[in-house]
Short mmCIF file of C-alpha atoms in Angstrom, two decimals:
data_model
loop_
_atom_site.label_atom_id
_atom_site.label_comp_id
_atom_site.label_asym_id
_atom_site.label_seq_id
_atom_site.Cartn_x
_atom_site.Cartn_y
_atom_site.Cartn_z
CA UNK A 1 -50.77 111.74 5.79
CA UNK A 2 -49.73 115.31 6.63
CA UNK A 3 -48.27 114.15 9.95
CA UNK A 4 -46.51 111.22 8.30
CA UNK A 5 -44.76 113.39 5.72
CA UNK A 6 -43.67 115.84 8.44
CA UNK A 7 -42.21 112.99 10.50
CA UNK A 8 -40.08 111.78 7.57
CA UNK A 9 -38.93 115.38 6.94
CA UNK A 10 -40.81 115.84 3.66
CA UNK A 11 -42.61 119.15 4.31
CA UNK A 12 -43.32 119.85 0.64
CA UNK A 13 -45.43 116.70 0.37
CA UNK A 14 -47.18 117.50 3.67
CA UNK A 15 -48.15 120.94 2.36
CA UNK A 16 -49.31 119.37 -0.91
CA UNK A 17 -51.75 117.18 1.06
CA UNK A 18 -52.88 120.18 3.13
CA UNK A 19 -53.66 122.07 -0.10
CA UNK A 20 -55.50 119.01 -1.46
CA UNK A 21 -57.50 118.83 1.78
CA UNK A 22 -58.56 122.47 1.41
CA UNK A 23 -59.47 122.03 -2.27
CA UNK A 24 -61.81 119.16 -1.30
CA UNK A 25 -63.45 121.32 1.42
CA UNK A 26 -62.34 119.00 4.22
CA UNK A 27 -62.38 121.12 7.38
CA UNK A 28 -59.05 121.07 9.28
CA UNK A 29 -58.85 120.55 13.04
CA UNK A 30 -56.36 121.74 15.64
CA UNK A 31 -54.42 118.52 15.09
CA UNK A 32 -54.10 119.34 11.36
CA UNK A 33 -52.54 122.74 12.04
CA UNK A 34 -50.02 121.39 14.55
CA UNK A 35 -48.31 119.49 11.71
CA UNK A 36 -48.94 122.11 9.02
CA UNK A 37 -47.03 124.61 11.18
CA UNK A 38 -44.23 122.08 11.60
CA UNK A 39 -44.10 121.68 7.83
CA UNK A 40 -43.70 125.42 7.30
CA UNK A 41 -41.02 125.46 10.04
CA UNK A 42 -39.04 122.83 8.14
CA UNK A 43 -39.05 124.68 4.81
CA UNK A 44 -39.16 127.48 6.29
CA UNK A 45 -41.65 129.79 4.57
CA UNK A 46 -42.59 133.08 6.24
CA UNK A 47 -45.41 134.26 3.94
CA UNK A 48 -47.20 130.90 3.83
CA UNK A 49 -46.73 130.56 7.59
CA UNK A 50 -48.46 133.89 8.11
CA UNK A 51 -51.38 132.69 6.01
CA UNK A 52 -51.72 129.65 8.27
CA UNK A 53 -51.65 132.01 11.27
CA UNK A 54 -54.57 133.84 9.67
CA UNK A 55 -56.45 130.55 9.27
CA UNK A 56 -55.95 129.82 12.98
CA UNK A 57 -57.48 133.20 13.85
CA UNK A 58 -60.39 132.52 11.47
CA UNK A 59 -61.11 129.11 13.03
CA UNK A 60 -60.72 130.43 16.59
CA UNK A 61 -57.75 128.19 17.37
CA UNK A 62 -55.24 130.89 18.31
CA UNK A 63 -55.50 130.45 22.07
CA UNK A 64 -54.69 126.75 21.93
CA UNK A 65 -51.44 126.31 23.86
CA UNK A 66 -49.98 123.75 21.43
CA UNK A 67 -50.80 125.82 18.34
CA UNK A 68 -49.38 128.94 19.98
CA UNK A 69 -46.22 126.92 20.59
CA UNK A 70 -46.21 125.87 16.93
CA UNK A 71 -46.55 129.49 15.79
CA UNK A 72 -43.65 130.62 18.01
CA UNK A 73 -41.48 127.84 16.60
CA UNK A 74 -42.53 128.60 13.01
CA UNK A 75 -41.80 132.35 13.30
CA UNK A 76 -38.40 131.71 14.92
CA UNK A 77 -37.39 129.31 12.13
CA UNK A 78 -38.37 132.03 9.64
CA UNK A 79 -36.14 134.51 11.50
CA UNK A 80 -38.97 136.67 12.89
CA UNK A 81 -38.13 136.69 16.60
CA UNK A 82 -40.29 139.81 17.16
CA UNK A 83 -43.50 138.00 16.17
CA UNK A 84 -42.44 134.99 18.27
CA UNK A 85 -41.97 137.25 21.30
CA UNK A 86 -45.34 138.93 20.76
CA UNK A 87 -47.11 135.57 20.67
CA UNK A 88 -45.30 134.45 23.82
CA UNK A 89 -45.99 137.68 25.71
CA UNK A 90 -49.70 137.59 24.79
CA UNK A 91 -50.22 134.11 26.23
CA UNK A 92 -52.60 134.29 29.24
CA UNK A 93 -51.02 131.16 30.72
CA UNK A 94 -47.65 129.62 30.04
CA UNK A 95 -46.31 126.18 30.84
CA UNK A 96 -42.73 124.94 30.87
CA UNK A 97 -43.06 123.76 27.23
CA UNK A 98 -43.91 127.32 26.11
CA UNK A 99 -40.89 128.71 27.96
CA UNK A 100 -38.62 126.06 26.43
CA UNK A 101 -39.93 126.81 22.93
CA UNK A 102 -39.27 130.53 23.38
CA UNK A 103 -35.73 129.91 24.67
CA UNK A 104 -34.99 127.76 21.61
CA UNK A 105 -36.54 130.47 19.40
CA UNK A 106 -34.20 133.12 20.83
CA UNK A 107 -31.08 131.04 20.26
CA UNK A 108 -32.27 130.07 16.75
CA UNK A 109 -32.41 133.78 15.89
CA UNK A 110 -29.10 134.63 17.56
CA UNK A 111 -30.67 136.40 20.55
CA UNK A 112 -28.36 134.79 23.10
CA UNK A 113 -28.97 137.35 25.85
CA UNK A 114 -32.74 137.05 25.37
CA UNK A 115 -32.57 133.27 25.63
CA UNK A 116 -30.52 133.41 28.86
CA UNK A 117 -32.85 136.05 30.35
CA UNK A 118 -35.87 133.82 29.71
CA UNK A 119 -34.07 130.84 31.24
CA UNK A 120 -33.24 132.83 34.39
CA UNK A 121 -36.86 134.07 34.66
CA UNK A 122 -38.52 130.66 34.28
CA UNK A 123 -40.82 129.85 37.21
CA UNK A 124 -39.95 126.15 36.83
CA UNK A 125 -37.48 124.16 34.77
CA UNK A 126 -37.28 120.60 33.55
CA UNK A 127 -34.44 118.69 31.93
CA UNK A 128 -35.58 119.93 28.50
CA UNK A 129 -35.12 123.53 29.72
CA UNK A 130 -31.49 122.84 30.60
CA UNK A 131 -30.95 120.96 27.35
CA UNK A 132 -32.41 123.89 25.39
CA UNK A 133 -30.04 126.48 26.80
CA UNK A 134 -26.99 124.19 26.66
CA UNK A 135 -27.78 123.39 23.02
CA UNK A 136 -28.27 127.11 22.32
CA UNK A 137 -24.90 128.15 23.72
CA UNK A 138 -23.21 125.26 21.93
CA UNK A 139 -24.80 126.31 18.63
CA UNK A 140 -23.05 129.68 18.89
CA UNK A 141 -19.71 128.15 19.99
CA UNK A 142 -19.93 129.14 23.65
CA UNK A 143 -18.89 125.62 24.58
CA UNK A 144 -17.37 126.50 27.98
CA UNK A 145 -20.57 128.30 29.03
CA UNK A 146 -22.55 125.27 27.88
CA UNK A 147 -20.29 122.98 29.95
CA UNK A 148 -20.68 125.12 33.09
CA UNK A 149 -24.48 124.87 32.73
CA UNK A 150 -24.21 121.15 32.03
CA UNK A 151 -22.30 120.67 35.29
CA UNK A 152 -25.02 122.59 37.17
CA UNK A 153 -27.87 120.41 35.87
CA UNK A 154 -29.76 118.71 38.72
CA UNK A 155 -30.66 115.83 36.40
CA UNK A 156 -29.20 114.75 33.07
CA UNK A 157 -30.70 112.50 30.40
CA UNK A 158 -29.17 110.90 27.32
CA UNK A 159 -29.86 114.01 25.23
CA UNK A 160 -27.90 116.12 27.77
CA UNK A 161 -24.81 113.91 27.60
CA UNK A 162 -24.98 113.40 23.83
CA UNK A 163 -25.50 117.12 23.20
CA UNK A 164 -22.49 118.15 25.27
CA UNK A 165 -20.26 115.48 23.70
CA UNK A 166 -21.39 116.61 20.24
CA UNK A 167 -20.59 120.24 21.15
CA UNK A 168 -17.01 119.33 22.00
CA UNK A 169 -16.66 117.37 18.77
CA UNK A 170 -17.97 120.27 16.64
CA UNK A 171 -15.44 122.56 18.35
CA UNK A 172 -12.57 120.11 17.57
CA UNK A 173 -12.09 119.42 21.29
CA UNK A 174 -12.01 115.67 20.92
CA UNK A 175 -10.06 114.89 24.10
CA UNK A 176 -12.71 116.59 26.25
CA UNK A 177 -15.46 114.80 24.30
CA UNK A 178 -13.88 111.42 25.05
CA UNK A 179 -13.32 112.29 28.71
CA UNK A 180 -16.98 113.27 29.05
CA UNK A 181 -18.06 110.07 27.33
CA UNK A 182 -15.99 108.02 29.80
CA UNK A 183 -17.61 109.94 32.67
CA UNK A 184 -21.03 109.18 31.21
CA UNK A 185 -20.27 105.46 30.92
CA UNK A 186 -18.74 105.11 34.38
CA UNK A 187 -20.76 107.45 36.60
CA UNK A 188 -24.09 108.47 35.07
CA UNK A 189 -25.99 105.24 34.68
CA UNK A 190 -27.10 106.54 31.26
CA UNK A 191 -26.53 104.18 28.34
CA UNK A 192 -25.47 105.64 24.97
CA UNK A 193 -27.44 105.15 21.77
CA UNK A 194 -26.21 105.09 18.18
CA UNK A 195 -26.46 108.91 17.93
CA UNK A 196 -24.08 109.29 20.89
CA UNK A 197 -21.71 106.78 19.33
CA UNK A 198 -21.60 108.72 16.05
CA UNK A 199 -20.30 111.77 17.96
CA UNK A 200 -17.80 109.74 19.98
CA UNK A 201 -16.47 108.06 16.83
CA UNK A 202 -16.00 111.51 15.28
CA UNK A 203 -13.90 112.46 18.31
CA UNK A 204 -11.82 109.28 17.87
CA UNK A 205 -11.39 110.17 14.20
CA UNK A 206 -10.13 113.68 15.01
CA UNK A 207 -7.24 112.54 17.21
CA UNK A 208 -6.63 109.00 16.00
CA UNK A 209 -7.92 107.25 19.13
CA UNK A 210 -7.99 103.83 17.49
CA UNK A 211 -8.32 101.71 20.65
CA UNK A 212 -11.30 103.70 21.86
CA UNK A 213 -12.83 103.44 18.38
CA UNK A 214 -12.42 99.67 18.39
CA UNK A 215 -13.99 99.46 21.84
CA UNK A 216 -17.01 101.45 20.59
CA UNK A 217 -17.30 99.17 17.56
CA UNK A 218 -17.36 96.14 19.88
CA UNK A 219 -19.83 97.84 22.26
CA UNK A 220 -22.23 98.52 19.38
CA UNK A 221 -22.21 94.83 18.49
CA UNK A 222 -22.53 93.55 22.07
CA UNK A 223 -25.42 95.85 22.94
CA UNK A 224 -27.19 95.53 19.58
CA UNK A 225 -27.41 99.29 19.03
CA UNK A 226 -29.16 100.47 15.90
CA UNK A 227 -26.59 99.94 13.15
CA UNK A 228 -27.74 102.42 10.54
CA UNK A 229 -25.97 104.13 7.67
CA UNK A 230 -24.84 107.01 9.92
CA UNK A 231 -23.14 104.76 12.47
CA UNK A 232 -21.60 102.65 9.69
CA UNK A 233 -20.24 105.77 7.99
CA UNK A 234 -18.78 107.03 11.27
CA UNK A 235 -16.97 103.73 11.78
CA UNK A 236 -15.55 103.92 8.23
CA UNK A 237 -14.37 107.48 8.86
CA UNK A 238 -12.80 106.54 12.20
CA UNK A 239 -10.88 103.54 10.84
CA UNK A 240 -9.73 105.50 7.76
CA UNK A 241 -8.50 108.45 9.82
CA UNK A 242 -6.71 106.11 12.24
CA UNK A 243 -4.81 104.50 9.34
CA UNK A 244 -6.78 101.21 9.23
CA UNK A 245 -7.90 101.73 5.65
CA UNK A 246 -8.32 97.99 4.93
CA UNK A 247 -10.83 97.63 7.79
CA UNK A 248 -12.60 100.77 6.54
CA UNK A 249 -12.85 99.24 3.06
CA UNK A 250 -14.21 95.96 4.44
CA UNK A 251 -16.86 97.84 6.40
CA UNK A 252 -17.80 99.92 3.37
CA UNK A 253 -18.14 96.89 1.10
CA UNK A 254 -20.27 95.04 3.68
CA UNK A 255 -22.71 97.92 4.26
CA UNK A 256 -26.24 96.89 3.21
CA UNK A 257 -27.18 100.53 2.62
CA UNK A 258 -24.91 103.43 1.68
CA UNK A 259 -25.47 107.13 1.15
CA UNK A 260 -23.28 109.87 -0.31
CA UNK A 261 -21.63 110.40 3.09
CA UNK A 262 -20.54 106.74 3.15
CA UNK A 263 -18.96 107.06 -0.30
CA UNK A 264 -17.28 110.35 0.66
CA UNK A 265 -15.89 108.86 3.90
CA UNK A 266 -14.14 105.97 2.16
CA UNK A 267 -13.05 108.03 -0.87
CA UNK A 268 -11.51 110.77 1.30
CA UNK A 269 -10.05 108.06 3.55
CA UNK A 270 -8.27 106.45 0.61
CA UNK A 271 -6.88 109.82 -0.47
CA UNK A 272 -5.80 110.61 3.11
CA UNK A 273 -3.91 107.31 3.36
CA UNK A 274 -1.99 108.00 0.14
CA UNK A 275 -4.02 105.61 -2.02
CA UNK A 276 -4.87 108.16 -4.69
CA UNK A 277 -5.30 105.67 -7.53
CA UNK A 278 -7.69 103.56 -5.42
CA UNK A 279 -9.68 106.68 -4.58
CA UNK A 280 -10.08 107.53 -8.26
CA UNK A 281 -11.14 103.95 -9.04
CA UNK A 282 -13.75 104.19 -6.29
CA UNK A 283 -15.00 107.44 -7.81
CA UNK A 284 -15.55 105.71 -11.14
CA UNK A 285 -17.40 102.95 -9.28
CA UNK A 286 -19.62 105.65 -7.81
CA UNK A 287 -20.50 106.80 -11.30
CA UNK A 288 -21.25 103.27 -12.45
CA UNK A 289 -23.61 102.79 -9.51
CA UNK A 290 -25.31 106.14 -10.32
CA UNK A 291 -24.41 107.77 -7.01
CA UNK A 292 -24.43 111.51 -7.56
CA UNK A 293 -21.28 113.16 -6.12
CA UNK A 294 -21.32 116.42 -4.19
CA UNK A 295 -18.73 119.09 -3.45
CA UNK A 296 -17.13 117.02 -0.64
CA UNK A 297 -16.65 114.11 -3.07
CA UNK A 298 -14.57 116.30 -5.34
CA UNK A 299 -12.40 117.54 -2.49
CA UNK A 300 -11.44 113.88 -2.00
CA UNK A 301 -11.01 113.33 -5.75
CA UNK A 302 -8.72 116.35 -6.15
CA UNK A 303 -6.72 115.36 -3.05
CA UNK A 304 -6.27 111.93 -4.66
CA UNK A 305 -4.94 113.59 -7.82
CA UNK A 306 -2.54 115.59 -5.67
CA UNK A 307 -1.28 112.42 -3.94
CA UNK A 308 -0.51 110.68 -7.23
CA UNK A 309 0.97 113.86 -8.68
CA UNK A 310 -1.24 113.86 -11.76
CA UNK A 311 -1.80 117.39 -13.01
CA UNK A 312 -3.77 116.29 -16.09
CA UNK A 313 -6.14 114.13 -14.04
CA UNK A 314 -6.58 117.00 -11.59
CA UNK A 315 -7.49 119.39 -14.37
CA UNK A 316 -9.87 116.81 -15.91
CA UNK A 317 -11.71 116.14 -12.65
CA UNK A 318 -11.91 119.85 -11.82
CA UNK A 319 -13.53 120.51 -15.21
CA UNK A 320 -15.86 117.49 -14.85
CA UNK A 321 -17.12 118.85 -11.58
CA UNK A 322 -18.53 121.89 -13.38
CA UNK A 323 -19.45 120.61 -16.86
CA UNK A 324 -20.66 117.08 -16.05
CA UNK A 325 -22.03 117.35 -12.52
CA UNK A 326 -22.97 121.03 -12.30
CA UNK A 327 -21.11 121.62 -9.02
CA UNK A 328 -19.74 125.12 -8.58
CA UNK A 329 -16.15 124.96 -7.25
CA UNK A 330 -15.71 126.21 -3.70
CA UNK A 331 -12.56 127.65 -2.21
CA UNK A 332 -11.51 124.17 -1.02
CA UNK A 333 -11.47 122.93 -4.64
CA UNK A 334 -9.40 125.89 -5.78
CA UNK A 335 -7.03 125.22 -2.88
CA UNK A 336 -6.59 121.61 -4.04
CA UNK A 337 -5.89 122.72 -7.62
CA UNK A 338 -3.36 125.32 -6.47
CA UNK A 339 -1.66 122.58 -4.46
CA UNK A 340 -1.63 120.20 -7.46
CA UNK A 341 -0.20 122.84 -9.80
CA UNK A 342 2.22 124.22 -7.22
CA UNK A 343 3.73 120.81 -6.39
CA UNK A 344 4.31 120.26 -10.11
CA UNK A 345 6.15 123.58 -10.37
CA UNK A 346 3.42 125.24 -12.49
CA UNK A 347 3.57 128.41 -10.40
CA UNK A 348 2.33 130.79 -13.11
CA UNK A 349 -0.73 128.62 -13.81
CA UNK A 350 -1.44 128.34 -10.09
CA UNK A 351 -1.12 132.11 -9.72
CA UNK A 352 -3.48 132.69 -12.66
CA UNK A 353 -6.02 130.30 -11.13
CA UNK A 354 -5.93 132.24 -7.86
CA UNK A 355 -6.36 135.55 -9.69
CA UNK A 356 -9.39 134.24 -11.62
CA UNK A 357 -11.18 132.71 -8.63
CA UNK A 358 -14.78 133.97 -8.24
CA UNK A 359 -14.11 134.54 -4.54
CA UNK A 360 -11.26 136.13 -2.61
CA UNK A 361 -8.50 133.66 -1.77
CA UNK A 362 -8.09 132.67 1.86
CA UNK A 363 -4.96 131.91 3.86
CA UNK A 364 -5.05 128.22 2.89
CA UNK A 365 -5.02 128.92 -0.86
CA UNK A 366 -2.38 131.63 -0.65
CA UNK A 367 -0.36 129.54 1.80
CA UNK A 368 -0.33 126.64 -0.68
CA UNK A 369 0.89 128.98 -3.42
CA UNK A 370 3.57 130.50 -1.18
CA UNK A 371 4.73 127.03 -0.11
CA UNK A 372 5.06 126.03 -3.78
CA UNK A 373 7.13 129.16 -4.39
CA UNK A 374 9.46 128.12 -1.56
CA UNK A 375 9.85 124.55 -2.88
CA UNK A 376 10.65 125.73 -6.42
CA UNK A 377 12.58 128.87 -5.45
CA UNK A 378 10.24 131.37 -7.12
CA UNK A 379 11.01 134.62 -5.29
CA UNK A 380 8.99 137.27 -7.11
CA UNK A 381 5.64 135.50 -6.91
CA UNK A 382 6.33 134.56 -3.29
CA UNK A 383 6.78 138.20 -2.25
CA UNK A 384 3.62 139.18 -4.12
CA UNK A 385 1.65 136.42 -2.40
CA UNK A 386 3.01 137.46 1.00
CA UNK A 387 1.57 140.95 0.53
CA UNK A 388 -1.86 139.44 -0.02
CA UNK A 389 -1.42 137.15 2.98
CA UNK A 390 -0.44 140.10 5.15
CA UNK A 391 -3.77 141.77 4.34
CA UNK A 392 -5.67 138.61 5.27
CA UNK A 393 -3.68 137.42 8.29
CA UNK A 394 -1.23 140.10 9.46
CA UNK A 395 -0.45 138.06 12.60
CA UNK A 396 0.39 134.78 10.90
CA UNK A 397 4.11 134.23 11.39
CA UNK A 398 4.15 131.06 9.27
CA UNK A 399 3.79 133.07 6.07
CA UNK A 400 6.87 135.15 6.91
CA UNK A 401 8.85 132.02 7.76
CA UNK A 402 8.10 130.67 4.28
CA UNK A 403 9.32 133.90 2.66
CA UNK A 404 12.41 133.85 4.86
CA UNK A 405 13.14 130.29 3.70
CA UNK A 406 12.73 131.33 0.05
CA UNK A 407 15.34 134.07 0.52
CA UNK A 408 17.65 131.79 2.51
CA UNK A 409 17.59 129.16 -0.24
CA UNK A 410 18.76 131.87 -2.65
CA UNK A 411 21.46 133.11 -0.20
CA UNK A 412 19.70 136.47 0.13
CA UNK A 413 20.66 136.84 3.80
CA UNK A 414 19.96 140.57 3.94
CA UNK A 415 16.36 139.82 2.96
CA UNK A 416 16.21 137.03 5.57
CA UNK A 417 17.30 139.44 8.32
CA UNK A 418 14.85 142.05 7.04
CA UNK A 419 11.97 139.59 7.16
CA UNK A 420 12.92 138.40 10.66
CA UNK A 421 13.13 142.00 11.90
CA UNK A 422 9.71 142.69 10.39
CA UNK A 423 8.33 139.68 12.27
CA UNK A 424 9.84 140.90 15.55
CA UNK A 425 8.47 144.41 15.06
CA UNK A 426 5.00 143.01 14.36
CA UNK A 427 5.15 140.62 17.28
CA UNK A 428 4.58 137.53 15.13
CA UNK A 429 8.00 135.88 15.49
CA UNK A 430 6.81 133.33 18.04
CA UNK A 431 4.96 130.44 16.39
CA UNK A 432 1.72 129.07 17.79
CA UNK A 433 2.79 125.61 19.00
CA UNK A 434 1.29 122.57 17.35
CA UNK A 435 -0.40 119.88 19.40
CA UNK A 436 0.34 116.15 19.16
CA UNK A 437 -1.61 113.33 20.74
CA UNK A 438 -1.02 109.66 21.45
CA UNK A 439 -3.48 107.07 22.70
CA UNK A 440 -2.23 104.51 25.22
CA UNK A 441 -4.57 102.04 26.94
CA UNK A 442 -7.57 104.03 25.67
CA UNK A 443 -6.27 107.21 27.34
CA UNK A 444 -5.42 110.13 25.04
CA UNK A 445 -2.35 112.19 26.02
CA UNK A 446 -1.80 115.59 24.38
CA UNK A 447 1.55 117.40 24.09
CA UNK A 448 2.58 120.91 23.09
CA UNK A 449 6.12 121.99 22.33
CA UNK A 450 7.85 123.16 25.55
CA UNK A 451 4.78 122.55 27.72
CA UNK A 452 4.89 121.06 31.22
CA UNK A 453 1.21 120.29 31.65
CA UNK A 454 1.41 116.51 31.38
CA UNK A 455 1.87 114.83 34.81
CA UNK A 456 4.82 112.82 33.43
CA UNK A 457 6.50 115.68 31.60
CA UNK A 458 9.90 115.09 33.25
CA UNK A 459 10.02 111.48 32.05
CA UNK A 460 8.90 112.58 28.58
CA UNK A 461 11.72 115.15 28.32
CA UNK A 462 14.27 112.62 29.62
CA UNK A 463 13.15 110.19 26.90
CA UNK A 464 13.46 112.88 24.22
CA UNK A 465 16.92 113.86 25.51
CA UNK A 466 18.12 110.25 25.34
CA UNK A 467 16.76 109.91 21.81
CA UNK A 468 18.40 113.21 20.74
CA UNK A 469 21.73 112.08 22.21
CA UNK A 470 21.48 108.79 20.33
CA UNK A 471 20.82 110.62 17.04
CA UNK A 472 23.73 113.02 17.63
CA UNK A 473 26.12 110.12 18.27
CA UNK A 474 25.02 108.37 15.07
CA UNK A 475 25.43 111.60 13.11
CA UNK A 476 23.37 113.21 10.33
CA UNK A 477 23.78 110.22 8.00
CA UNK A 478 21.88 107.88 10.35
CA UNK A 479 19.80 105.37 8.39
CA UNK A 480 16.86 104.68 10.64
CA UNK A 481 15.71 101.68 8.64
CA UNK A 482 19.19 100.09 8.86
CA UNK A 483 19.65 100.72 12.57
CA UNK A 484 16.11 99.49 13.29
CA UNK A 485 16.18 100.67 16.88
CA UNK A 486 13.22 100.63 19.21
CA UNK A 487 13.14 103.13 22.01
CA UNK A 488 10.80 102.33 24.92
CA UNK A 489 10.35 104.30 28.08
CA UNK A 490 7.90 105.46 30.73
CA UNK A 491 6.20 102.07 31.02
CA UNK A 492 6.40 102.44 34.76
CA UNK A 493 4.28 105.60 34.55
CA UNK A 494 1.61 104.09 32.32
CA UNK A 495 2.47 106.26 29.32
CA UNK A 496 4.14 103.40 27.44
CA UNK A 497 5.69 105.57 24.73
CA UNK A 498 7.31 103.47 22.00
CA UNK A 499 9.03 104.90 18.95
CA UNK A 500 9.70 102.60 16.04
CA UNK A 501 11.94 103.70 13.15
CA UNK A 502 9.03 104.94 11.01
CA UNK A 503 7.49 106.99 13.83
CA UNK A 504 10.87 108.44 14.78
CA UNK A 505 11.51 109.47 11.19
#
């Protein structure tokens, strides 16, 4: 029973049975303590874990290699790397499992150098050793170091490939994640499972790689992979983020089992696709089905209110979050409310909300307020907000551009020149270029402004020049919907770029 509750990640119930066992004077064995230690690692609970350590000493089990491993893992999860090291150093004999456990313990506690030192000193390594250090570096966002180690691995298993793909996805490096997945499928001989596919679908979702997402959906069906709530939710998220909201809705409605993440994926997807009213209707359906919302749910709800431009509904839902559901607003919720109020021109109310926040505003919240000031021509508040932004992000040129636009709209050209000079003096005049991506034949191409990294960059610039010339000839009053042109080029290079009127606009 103790083992069973640990396996289903219910440590509290496992400990309850352990306490019941002791109260009935049933003597525990080594096998009992293996899972009791795992239970205290899952909570984690340092004081109770130490008491179990004392019991192991009392029963004479401390030299058992598996229990010593369990103790190292338990202490590391409780943040006590010193005790974990002592237990490891005192071991008369160590096997590769002990070394792996200690490496994981170091990375869990943030001792990156200690983990790498142990890895370099290992007398022998197995694939789990490599996976442990790659996972450790990835956990602390050293993704390039993790990739260099991944490339050095003498042998890779499914966990190795899935872990590296997941690392790229967490770091918002979706293109590299998809490239690695293609390498895995074509060259490794390792077949993905549903966990791998969840990560790959997240990568597709990040950059709108719809064709790749559809291929994965078909692959899941053909190969009868485990279709659980996590994979279903990932497919919903992918289709919603790629603009196929109707397919996402069909998948959601056909799911035999849903969790809060499924509801959040479709609700946020509806809001993202501009269907604010539908998102709010879905939220009421959630309530009717007694699904308890969380903080992510309300980010979607407030974004929906912003899309439909309903200030009153935004205020109502923001208040419900606290009074009805007991969810403390996070900075994302305040950012949504500032956006709602700012778009409606309620600058003073938005400013008051920012001033009364229980946390310091970040660049997103202040940026939303400054943007609202620009739209509605509110100069005084805009300058005040810029001062706060300067303290937070002194190198962010976008904030100064907004202020410059506010002054330009009011014909305050001296202030515009002053702001521009300030930007030059601070070295923030040059904007960080944005990145765009397009998927053609399941290959994702990325573009930066003024870059020449793409192999077909000359053809791309020629296409843009022809389009610009066409627009100049038509003049500023060009009605794209009336002209209805379609501009195709680069088919001979495989890029196949096609701009329809909506995309061009």
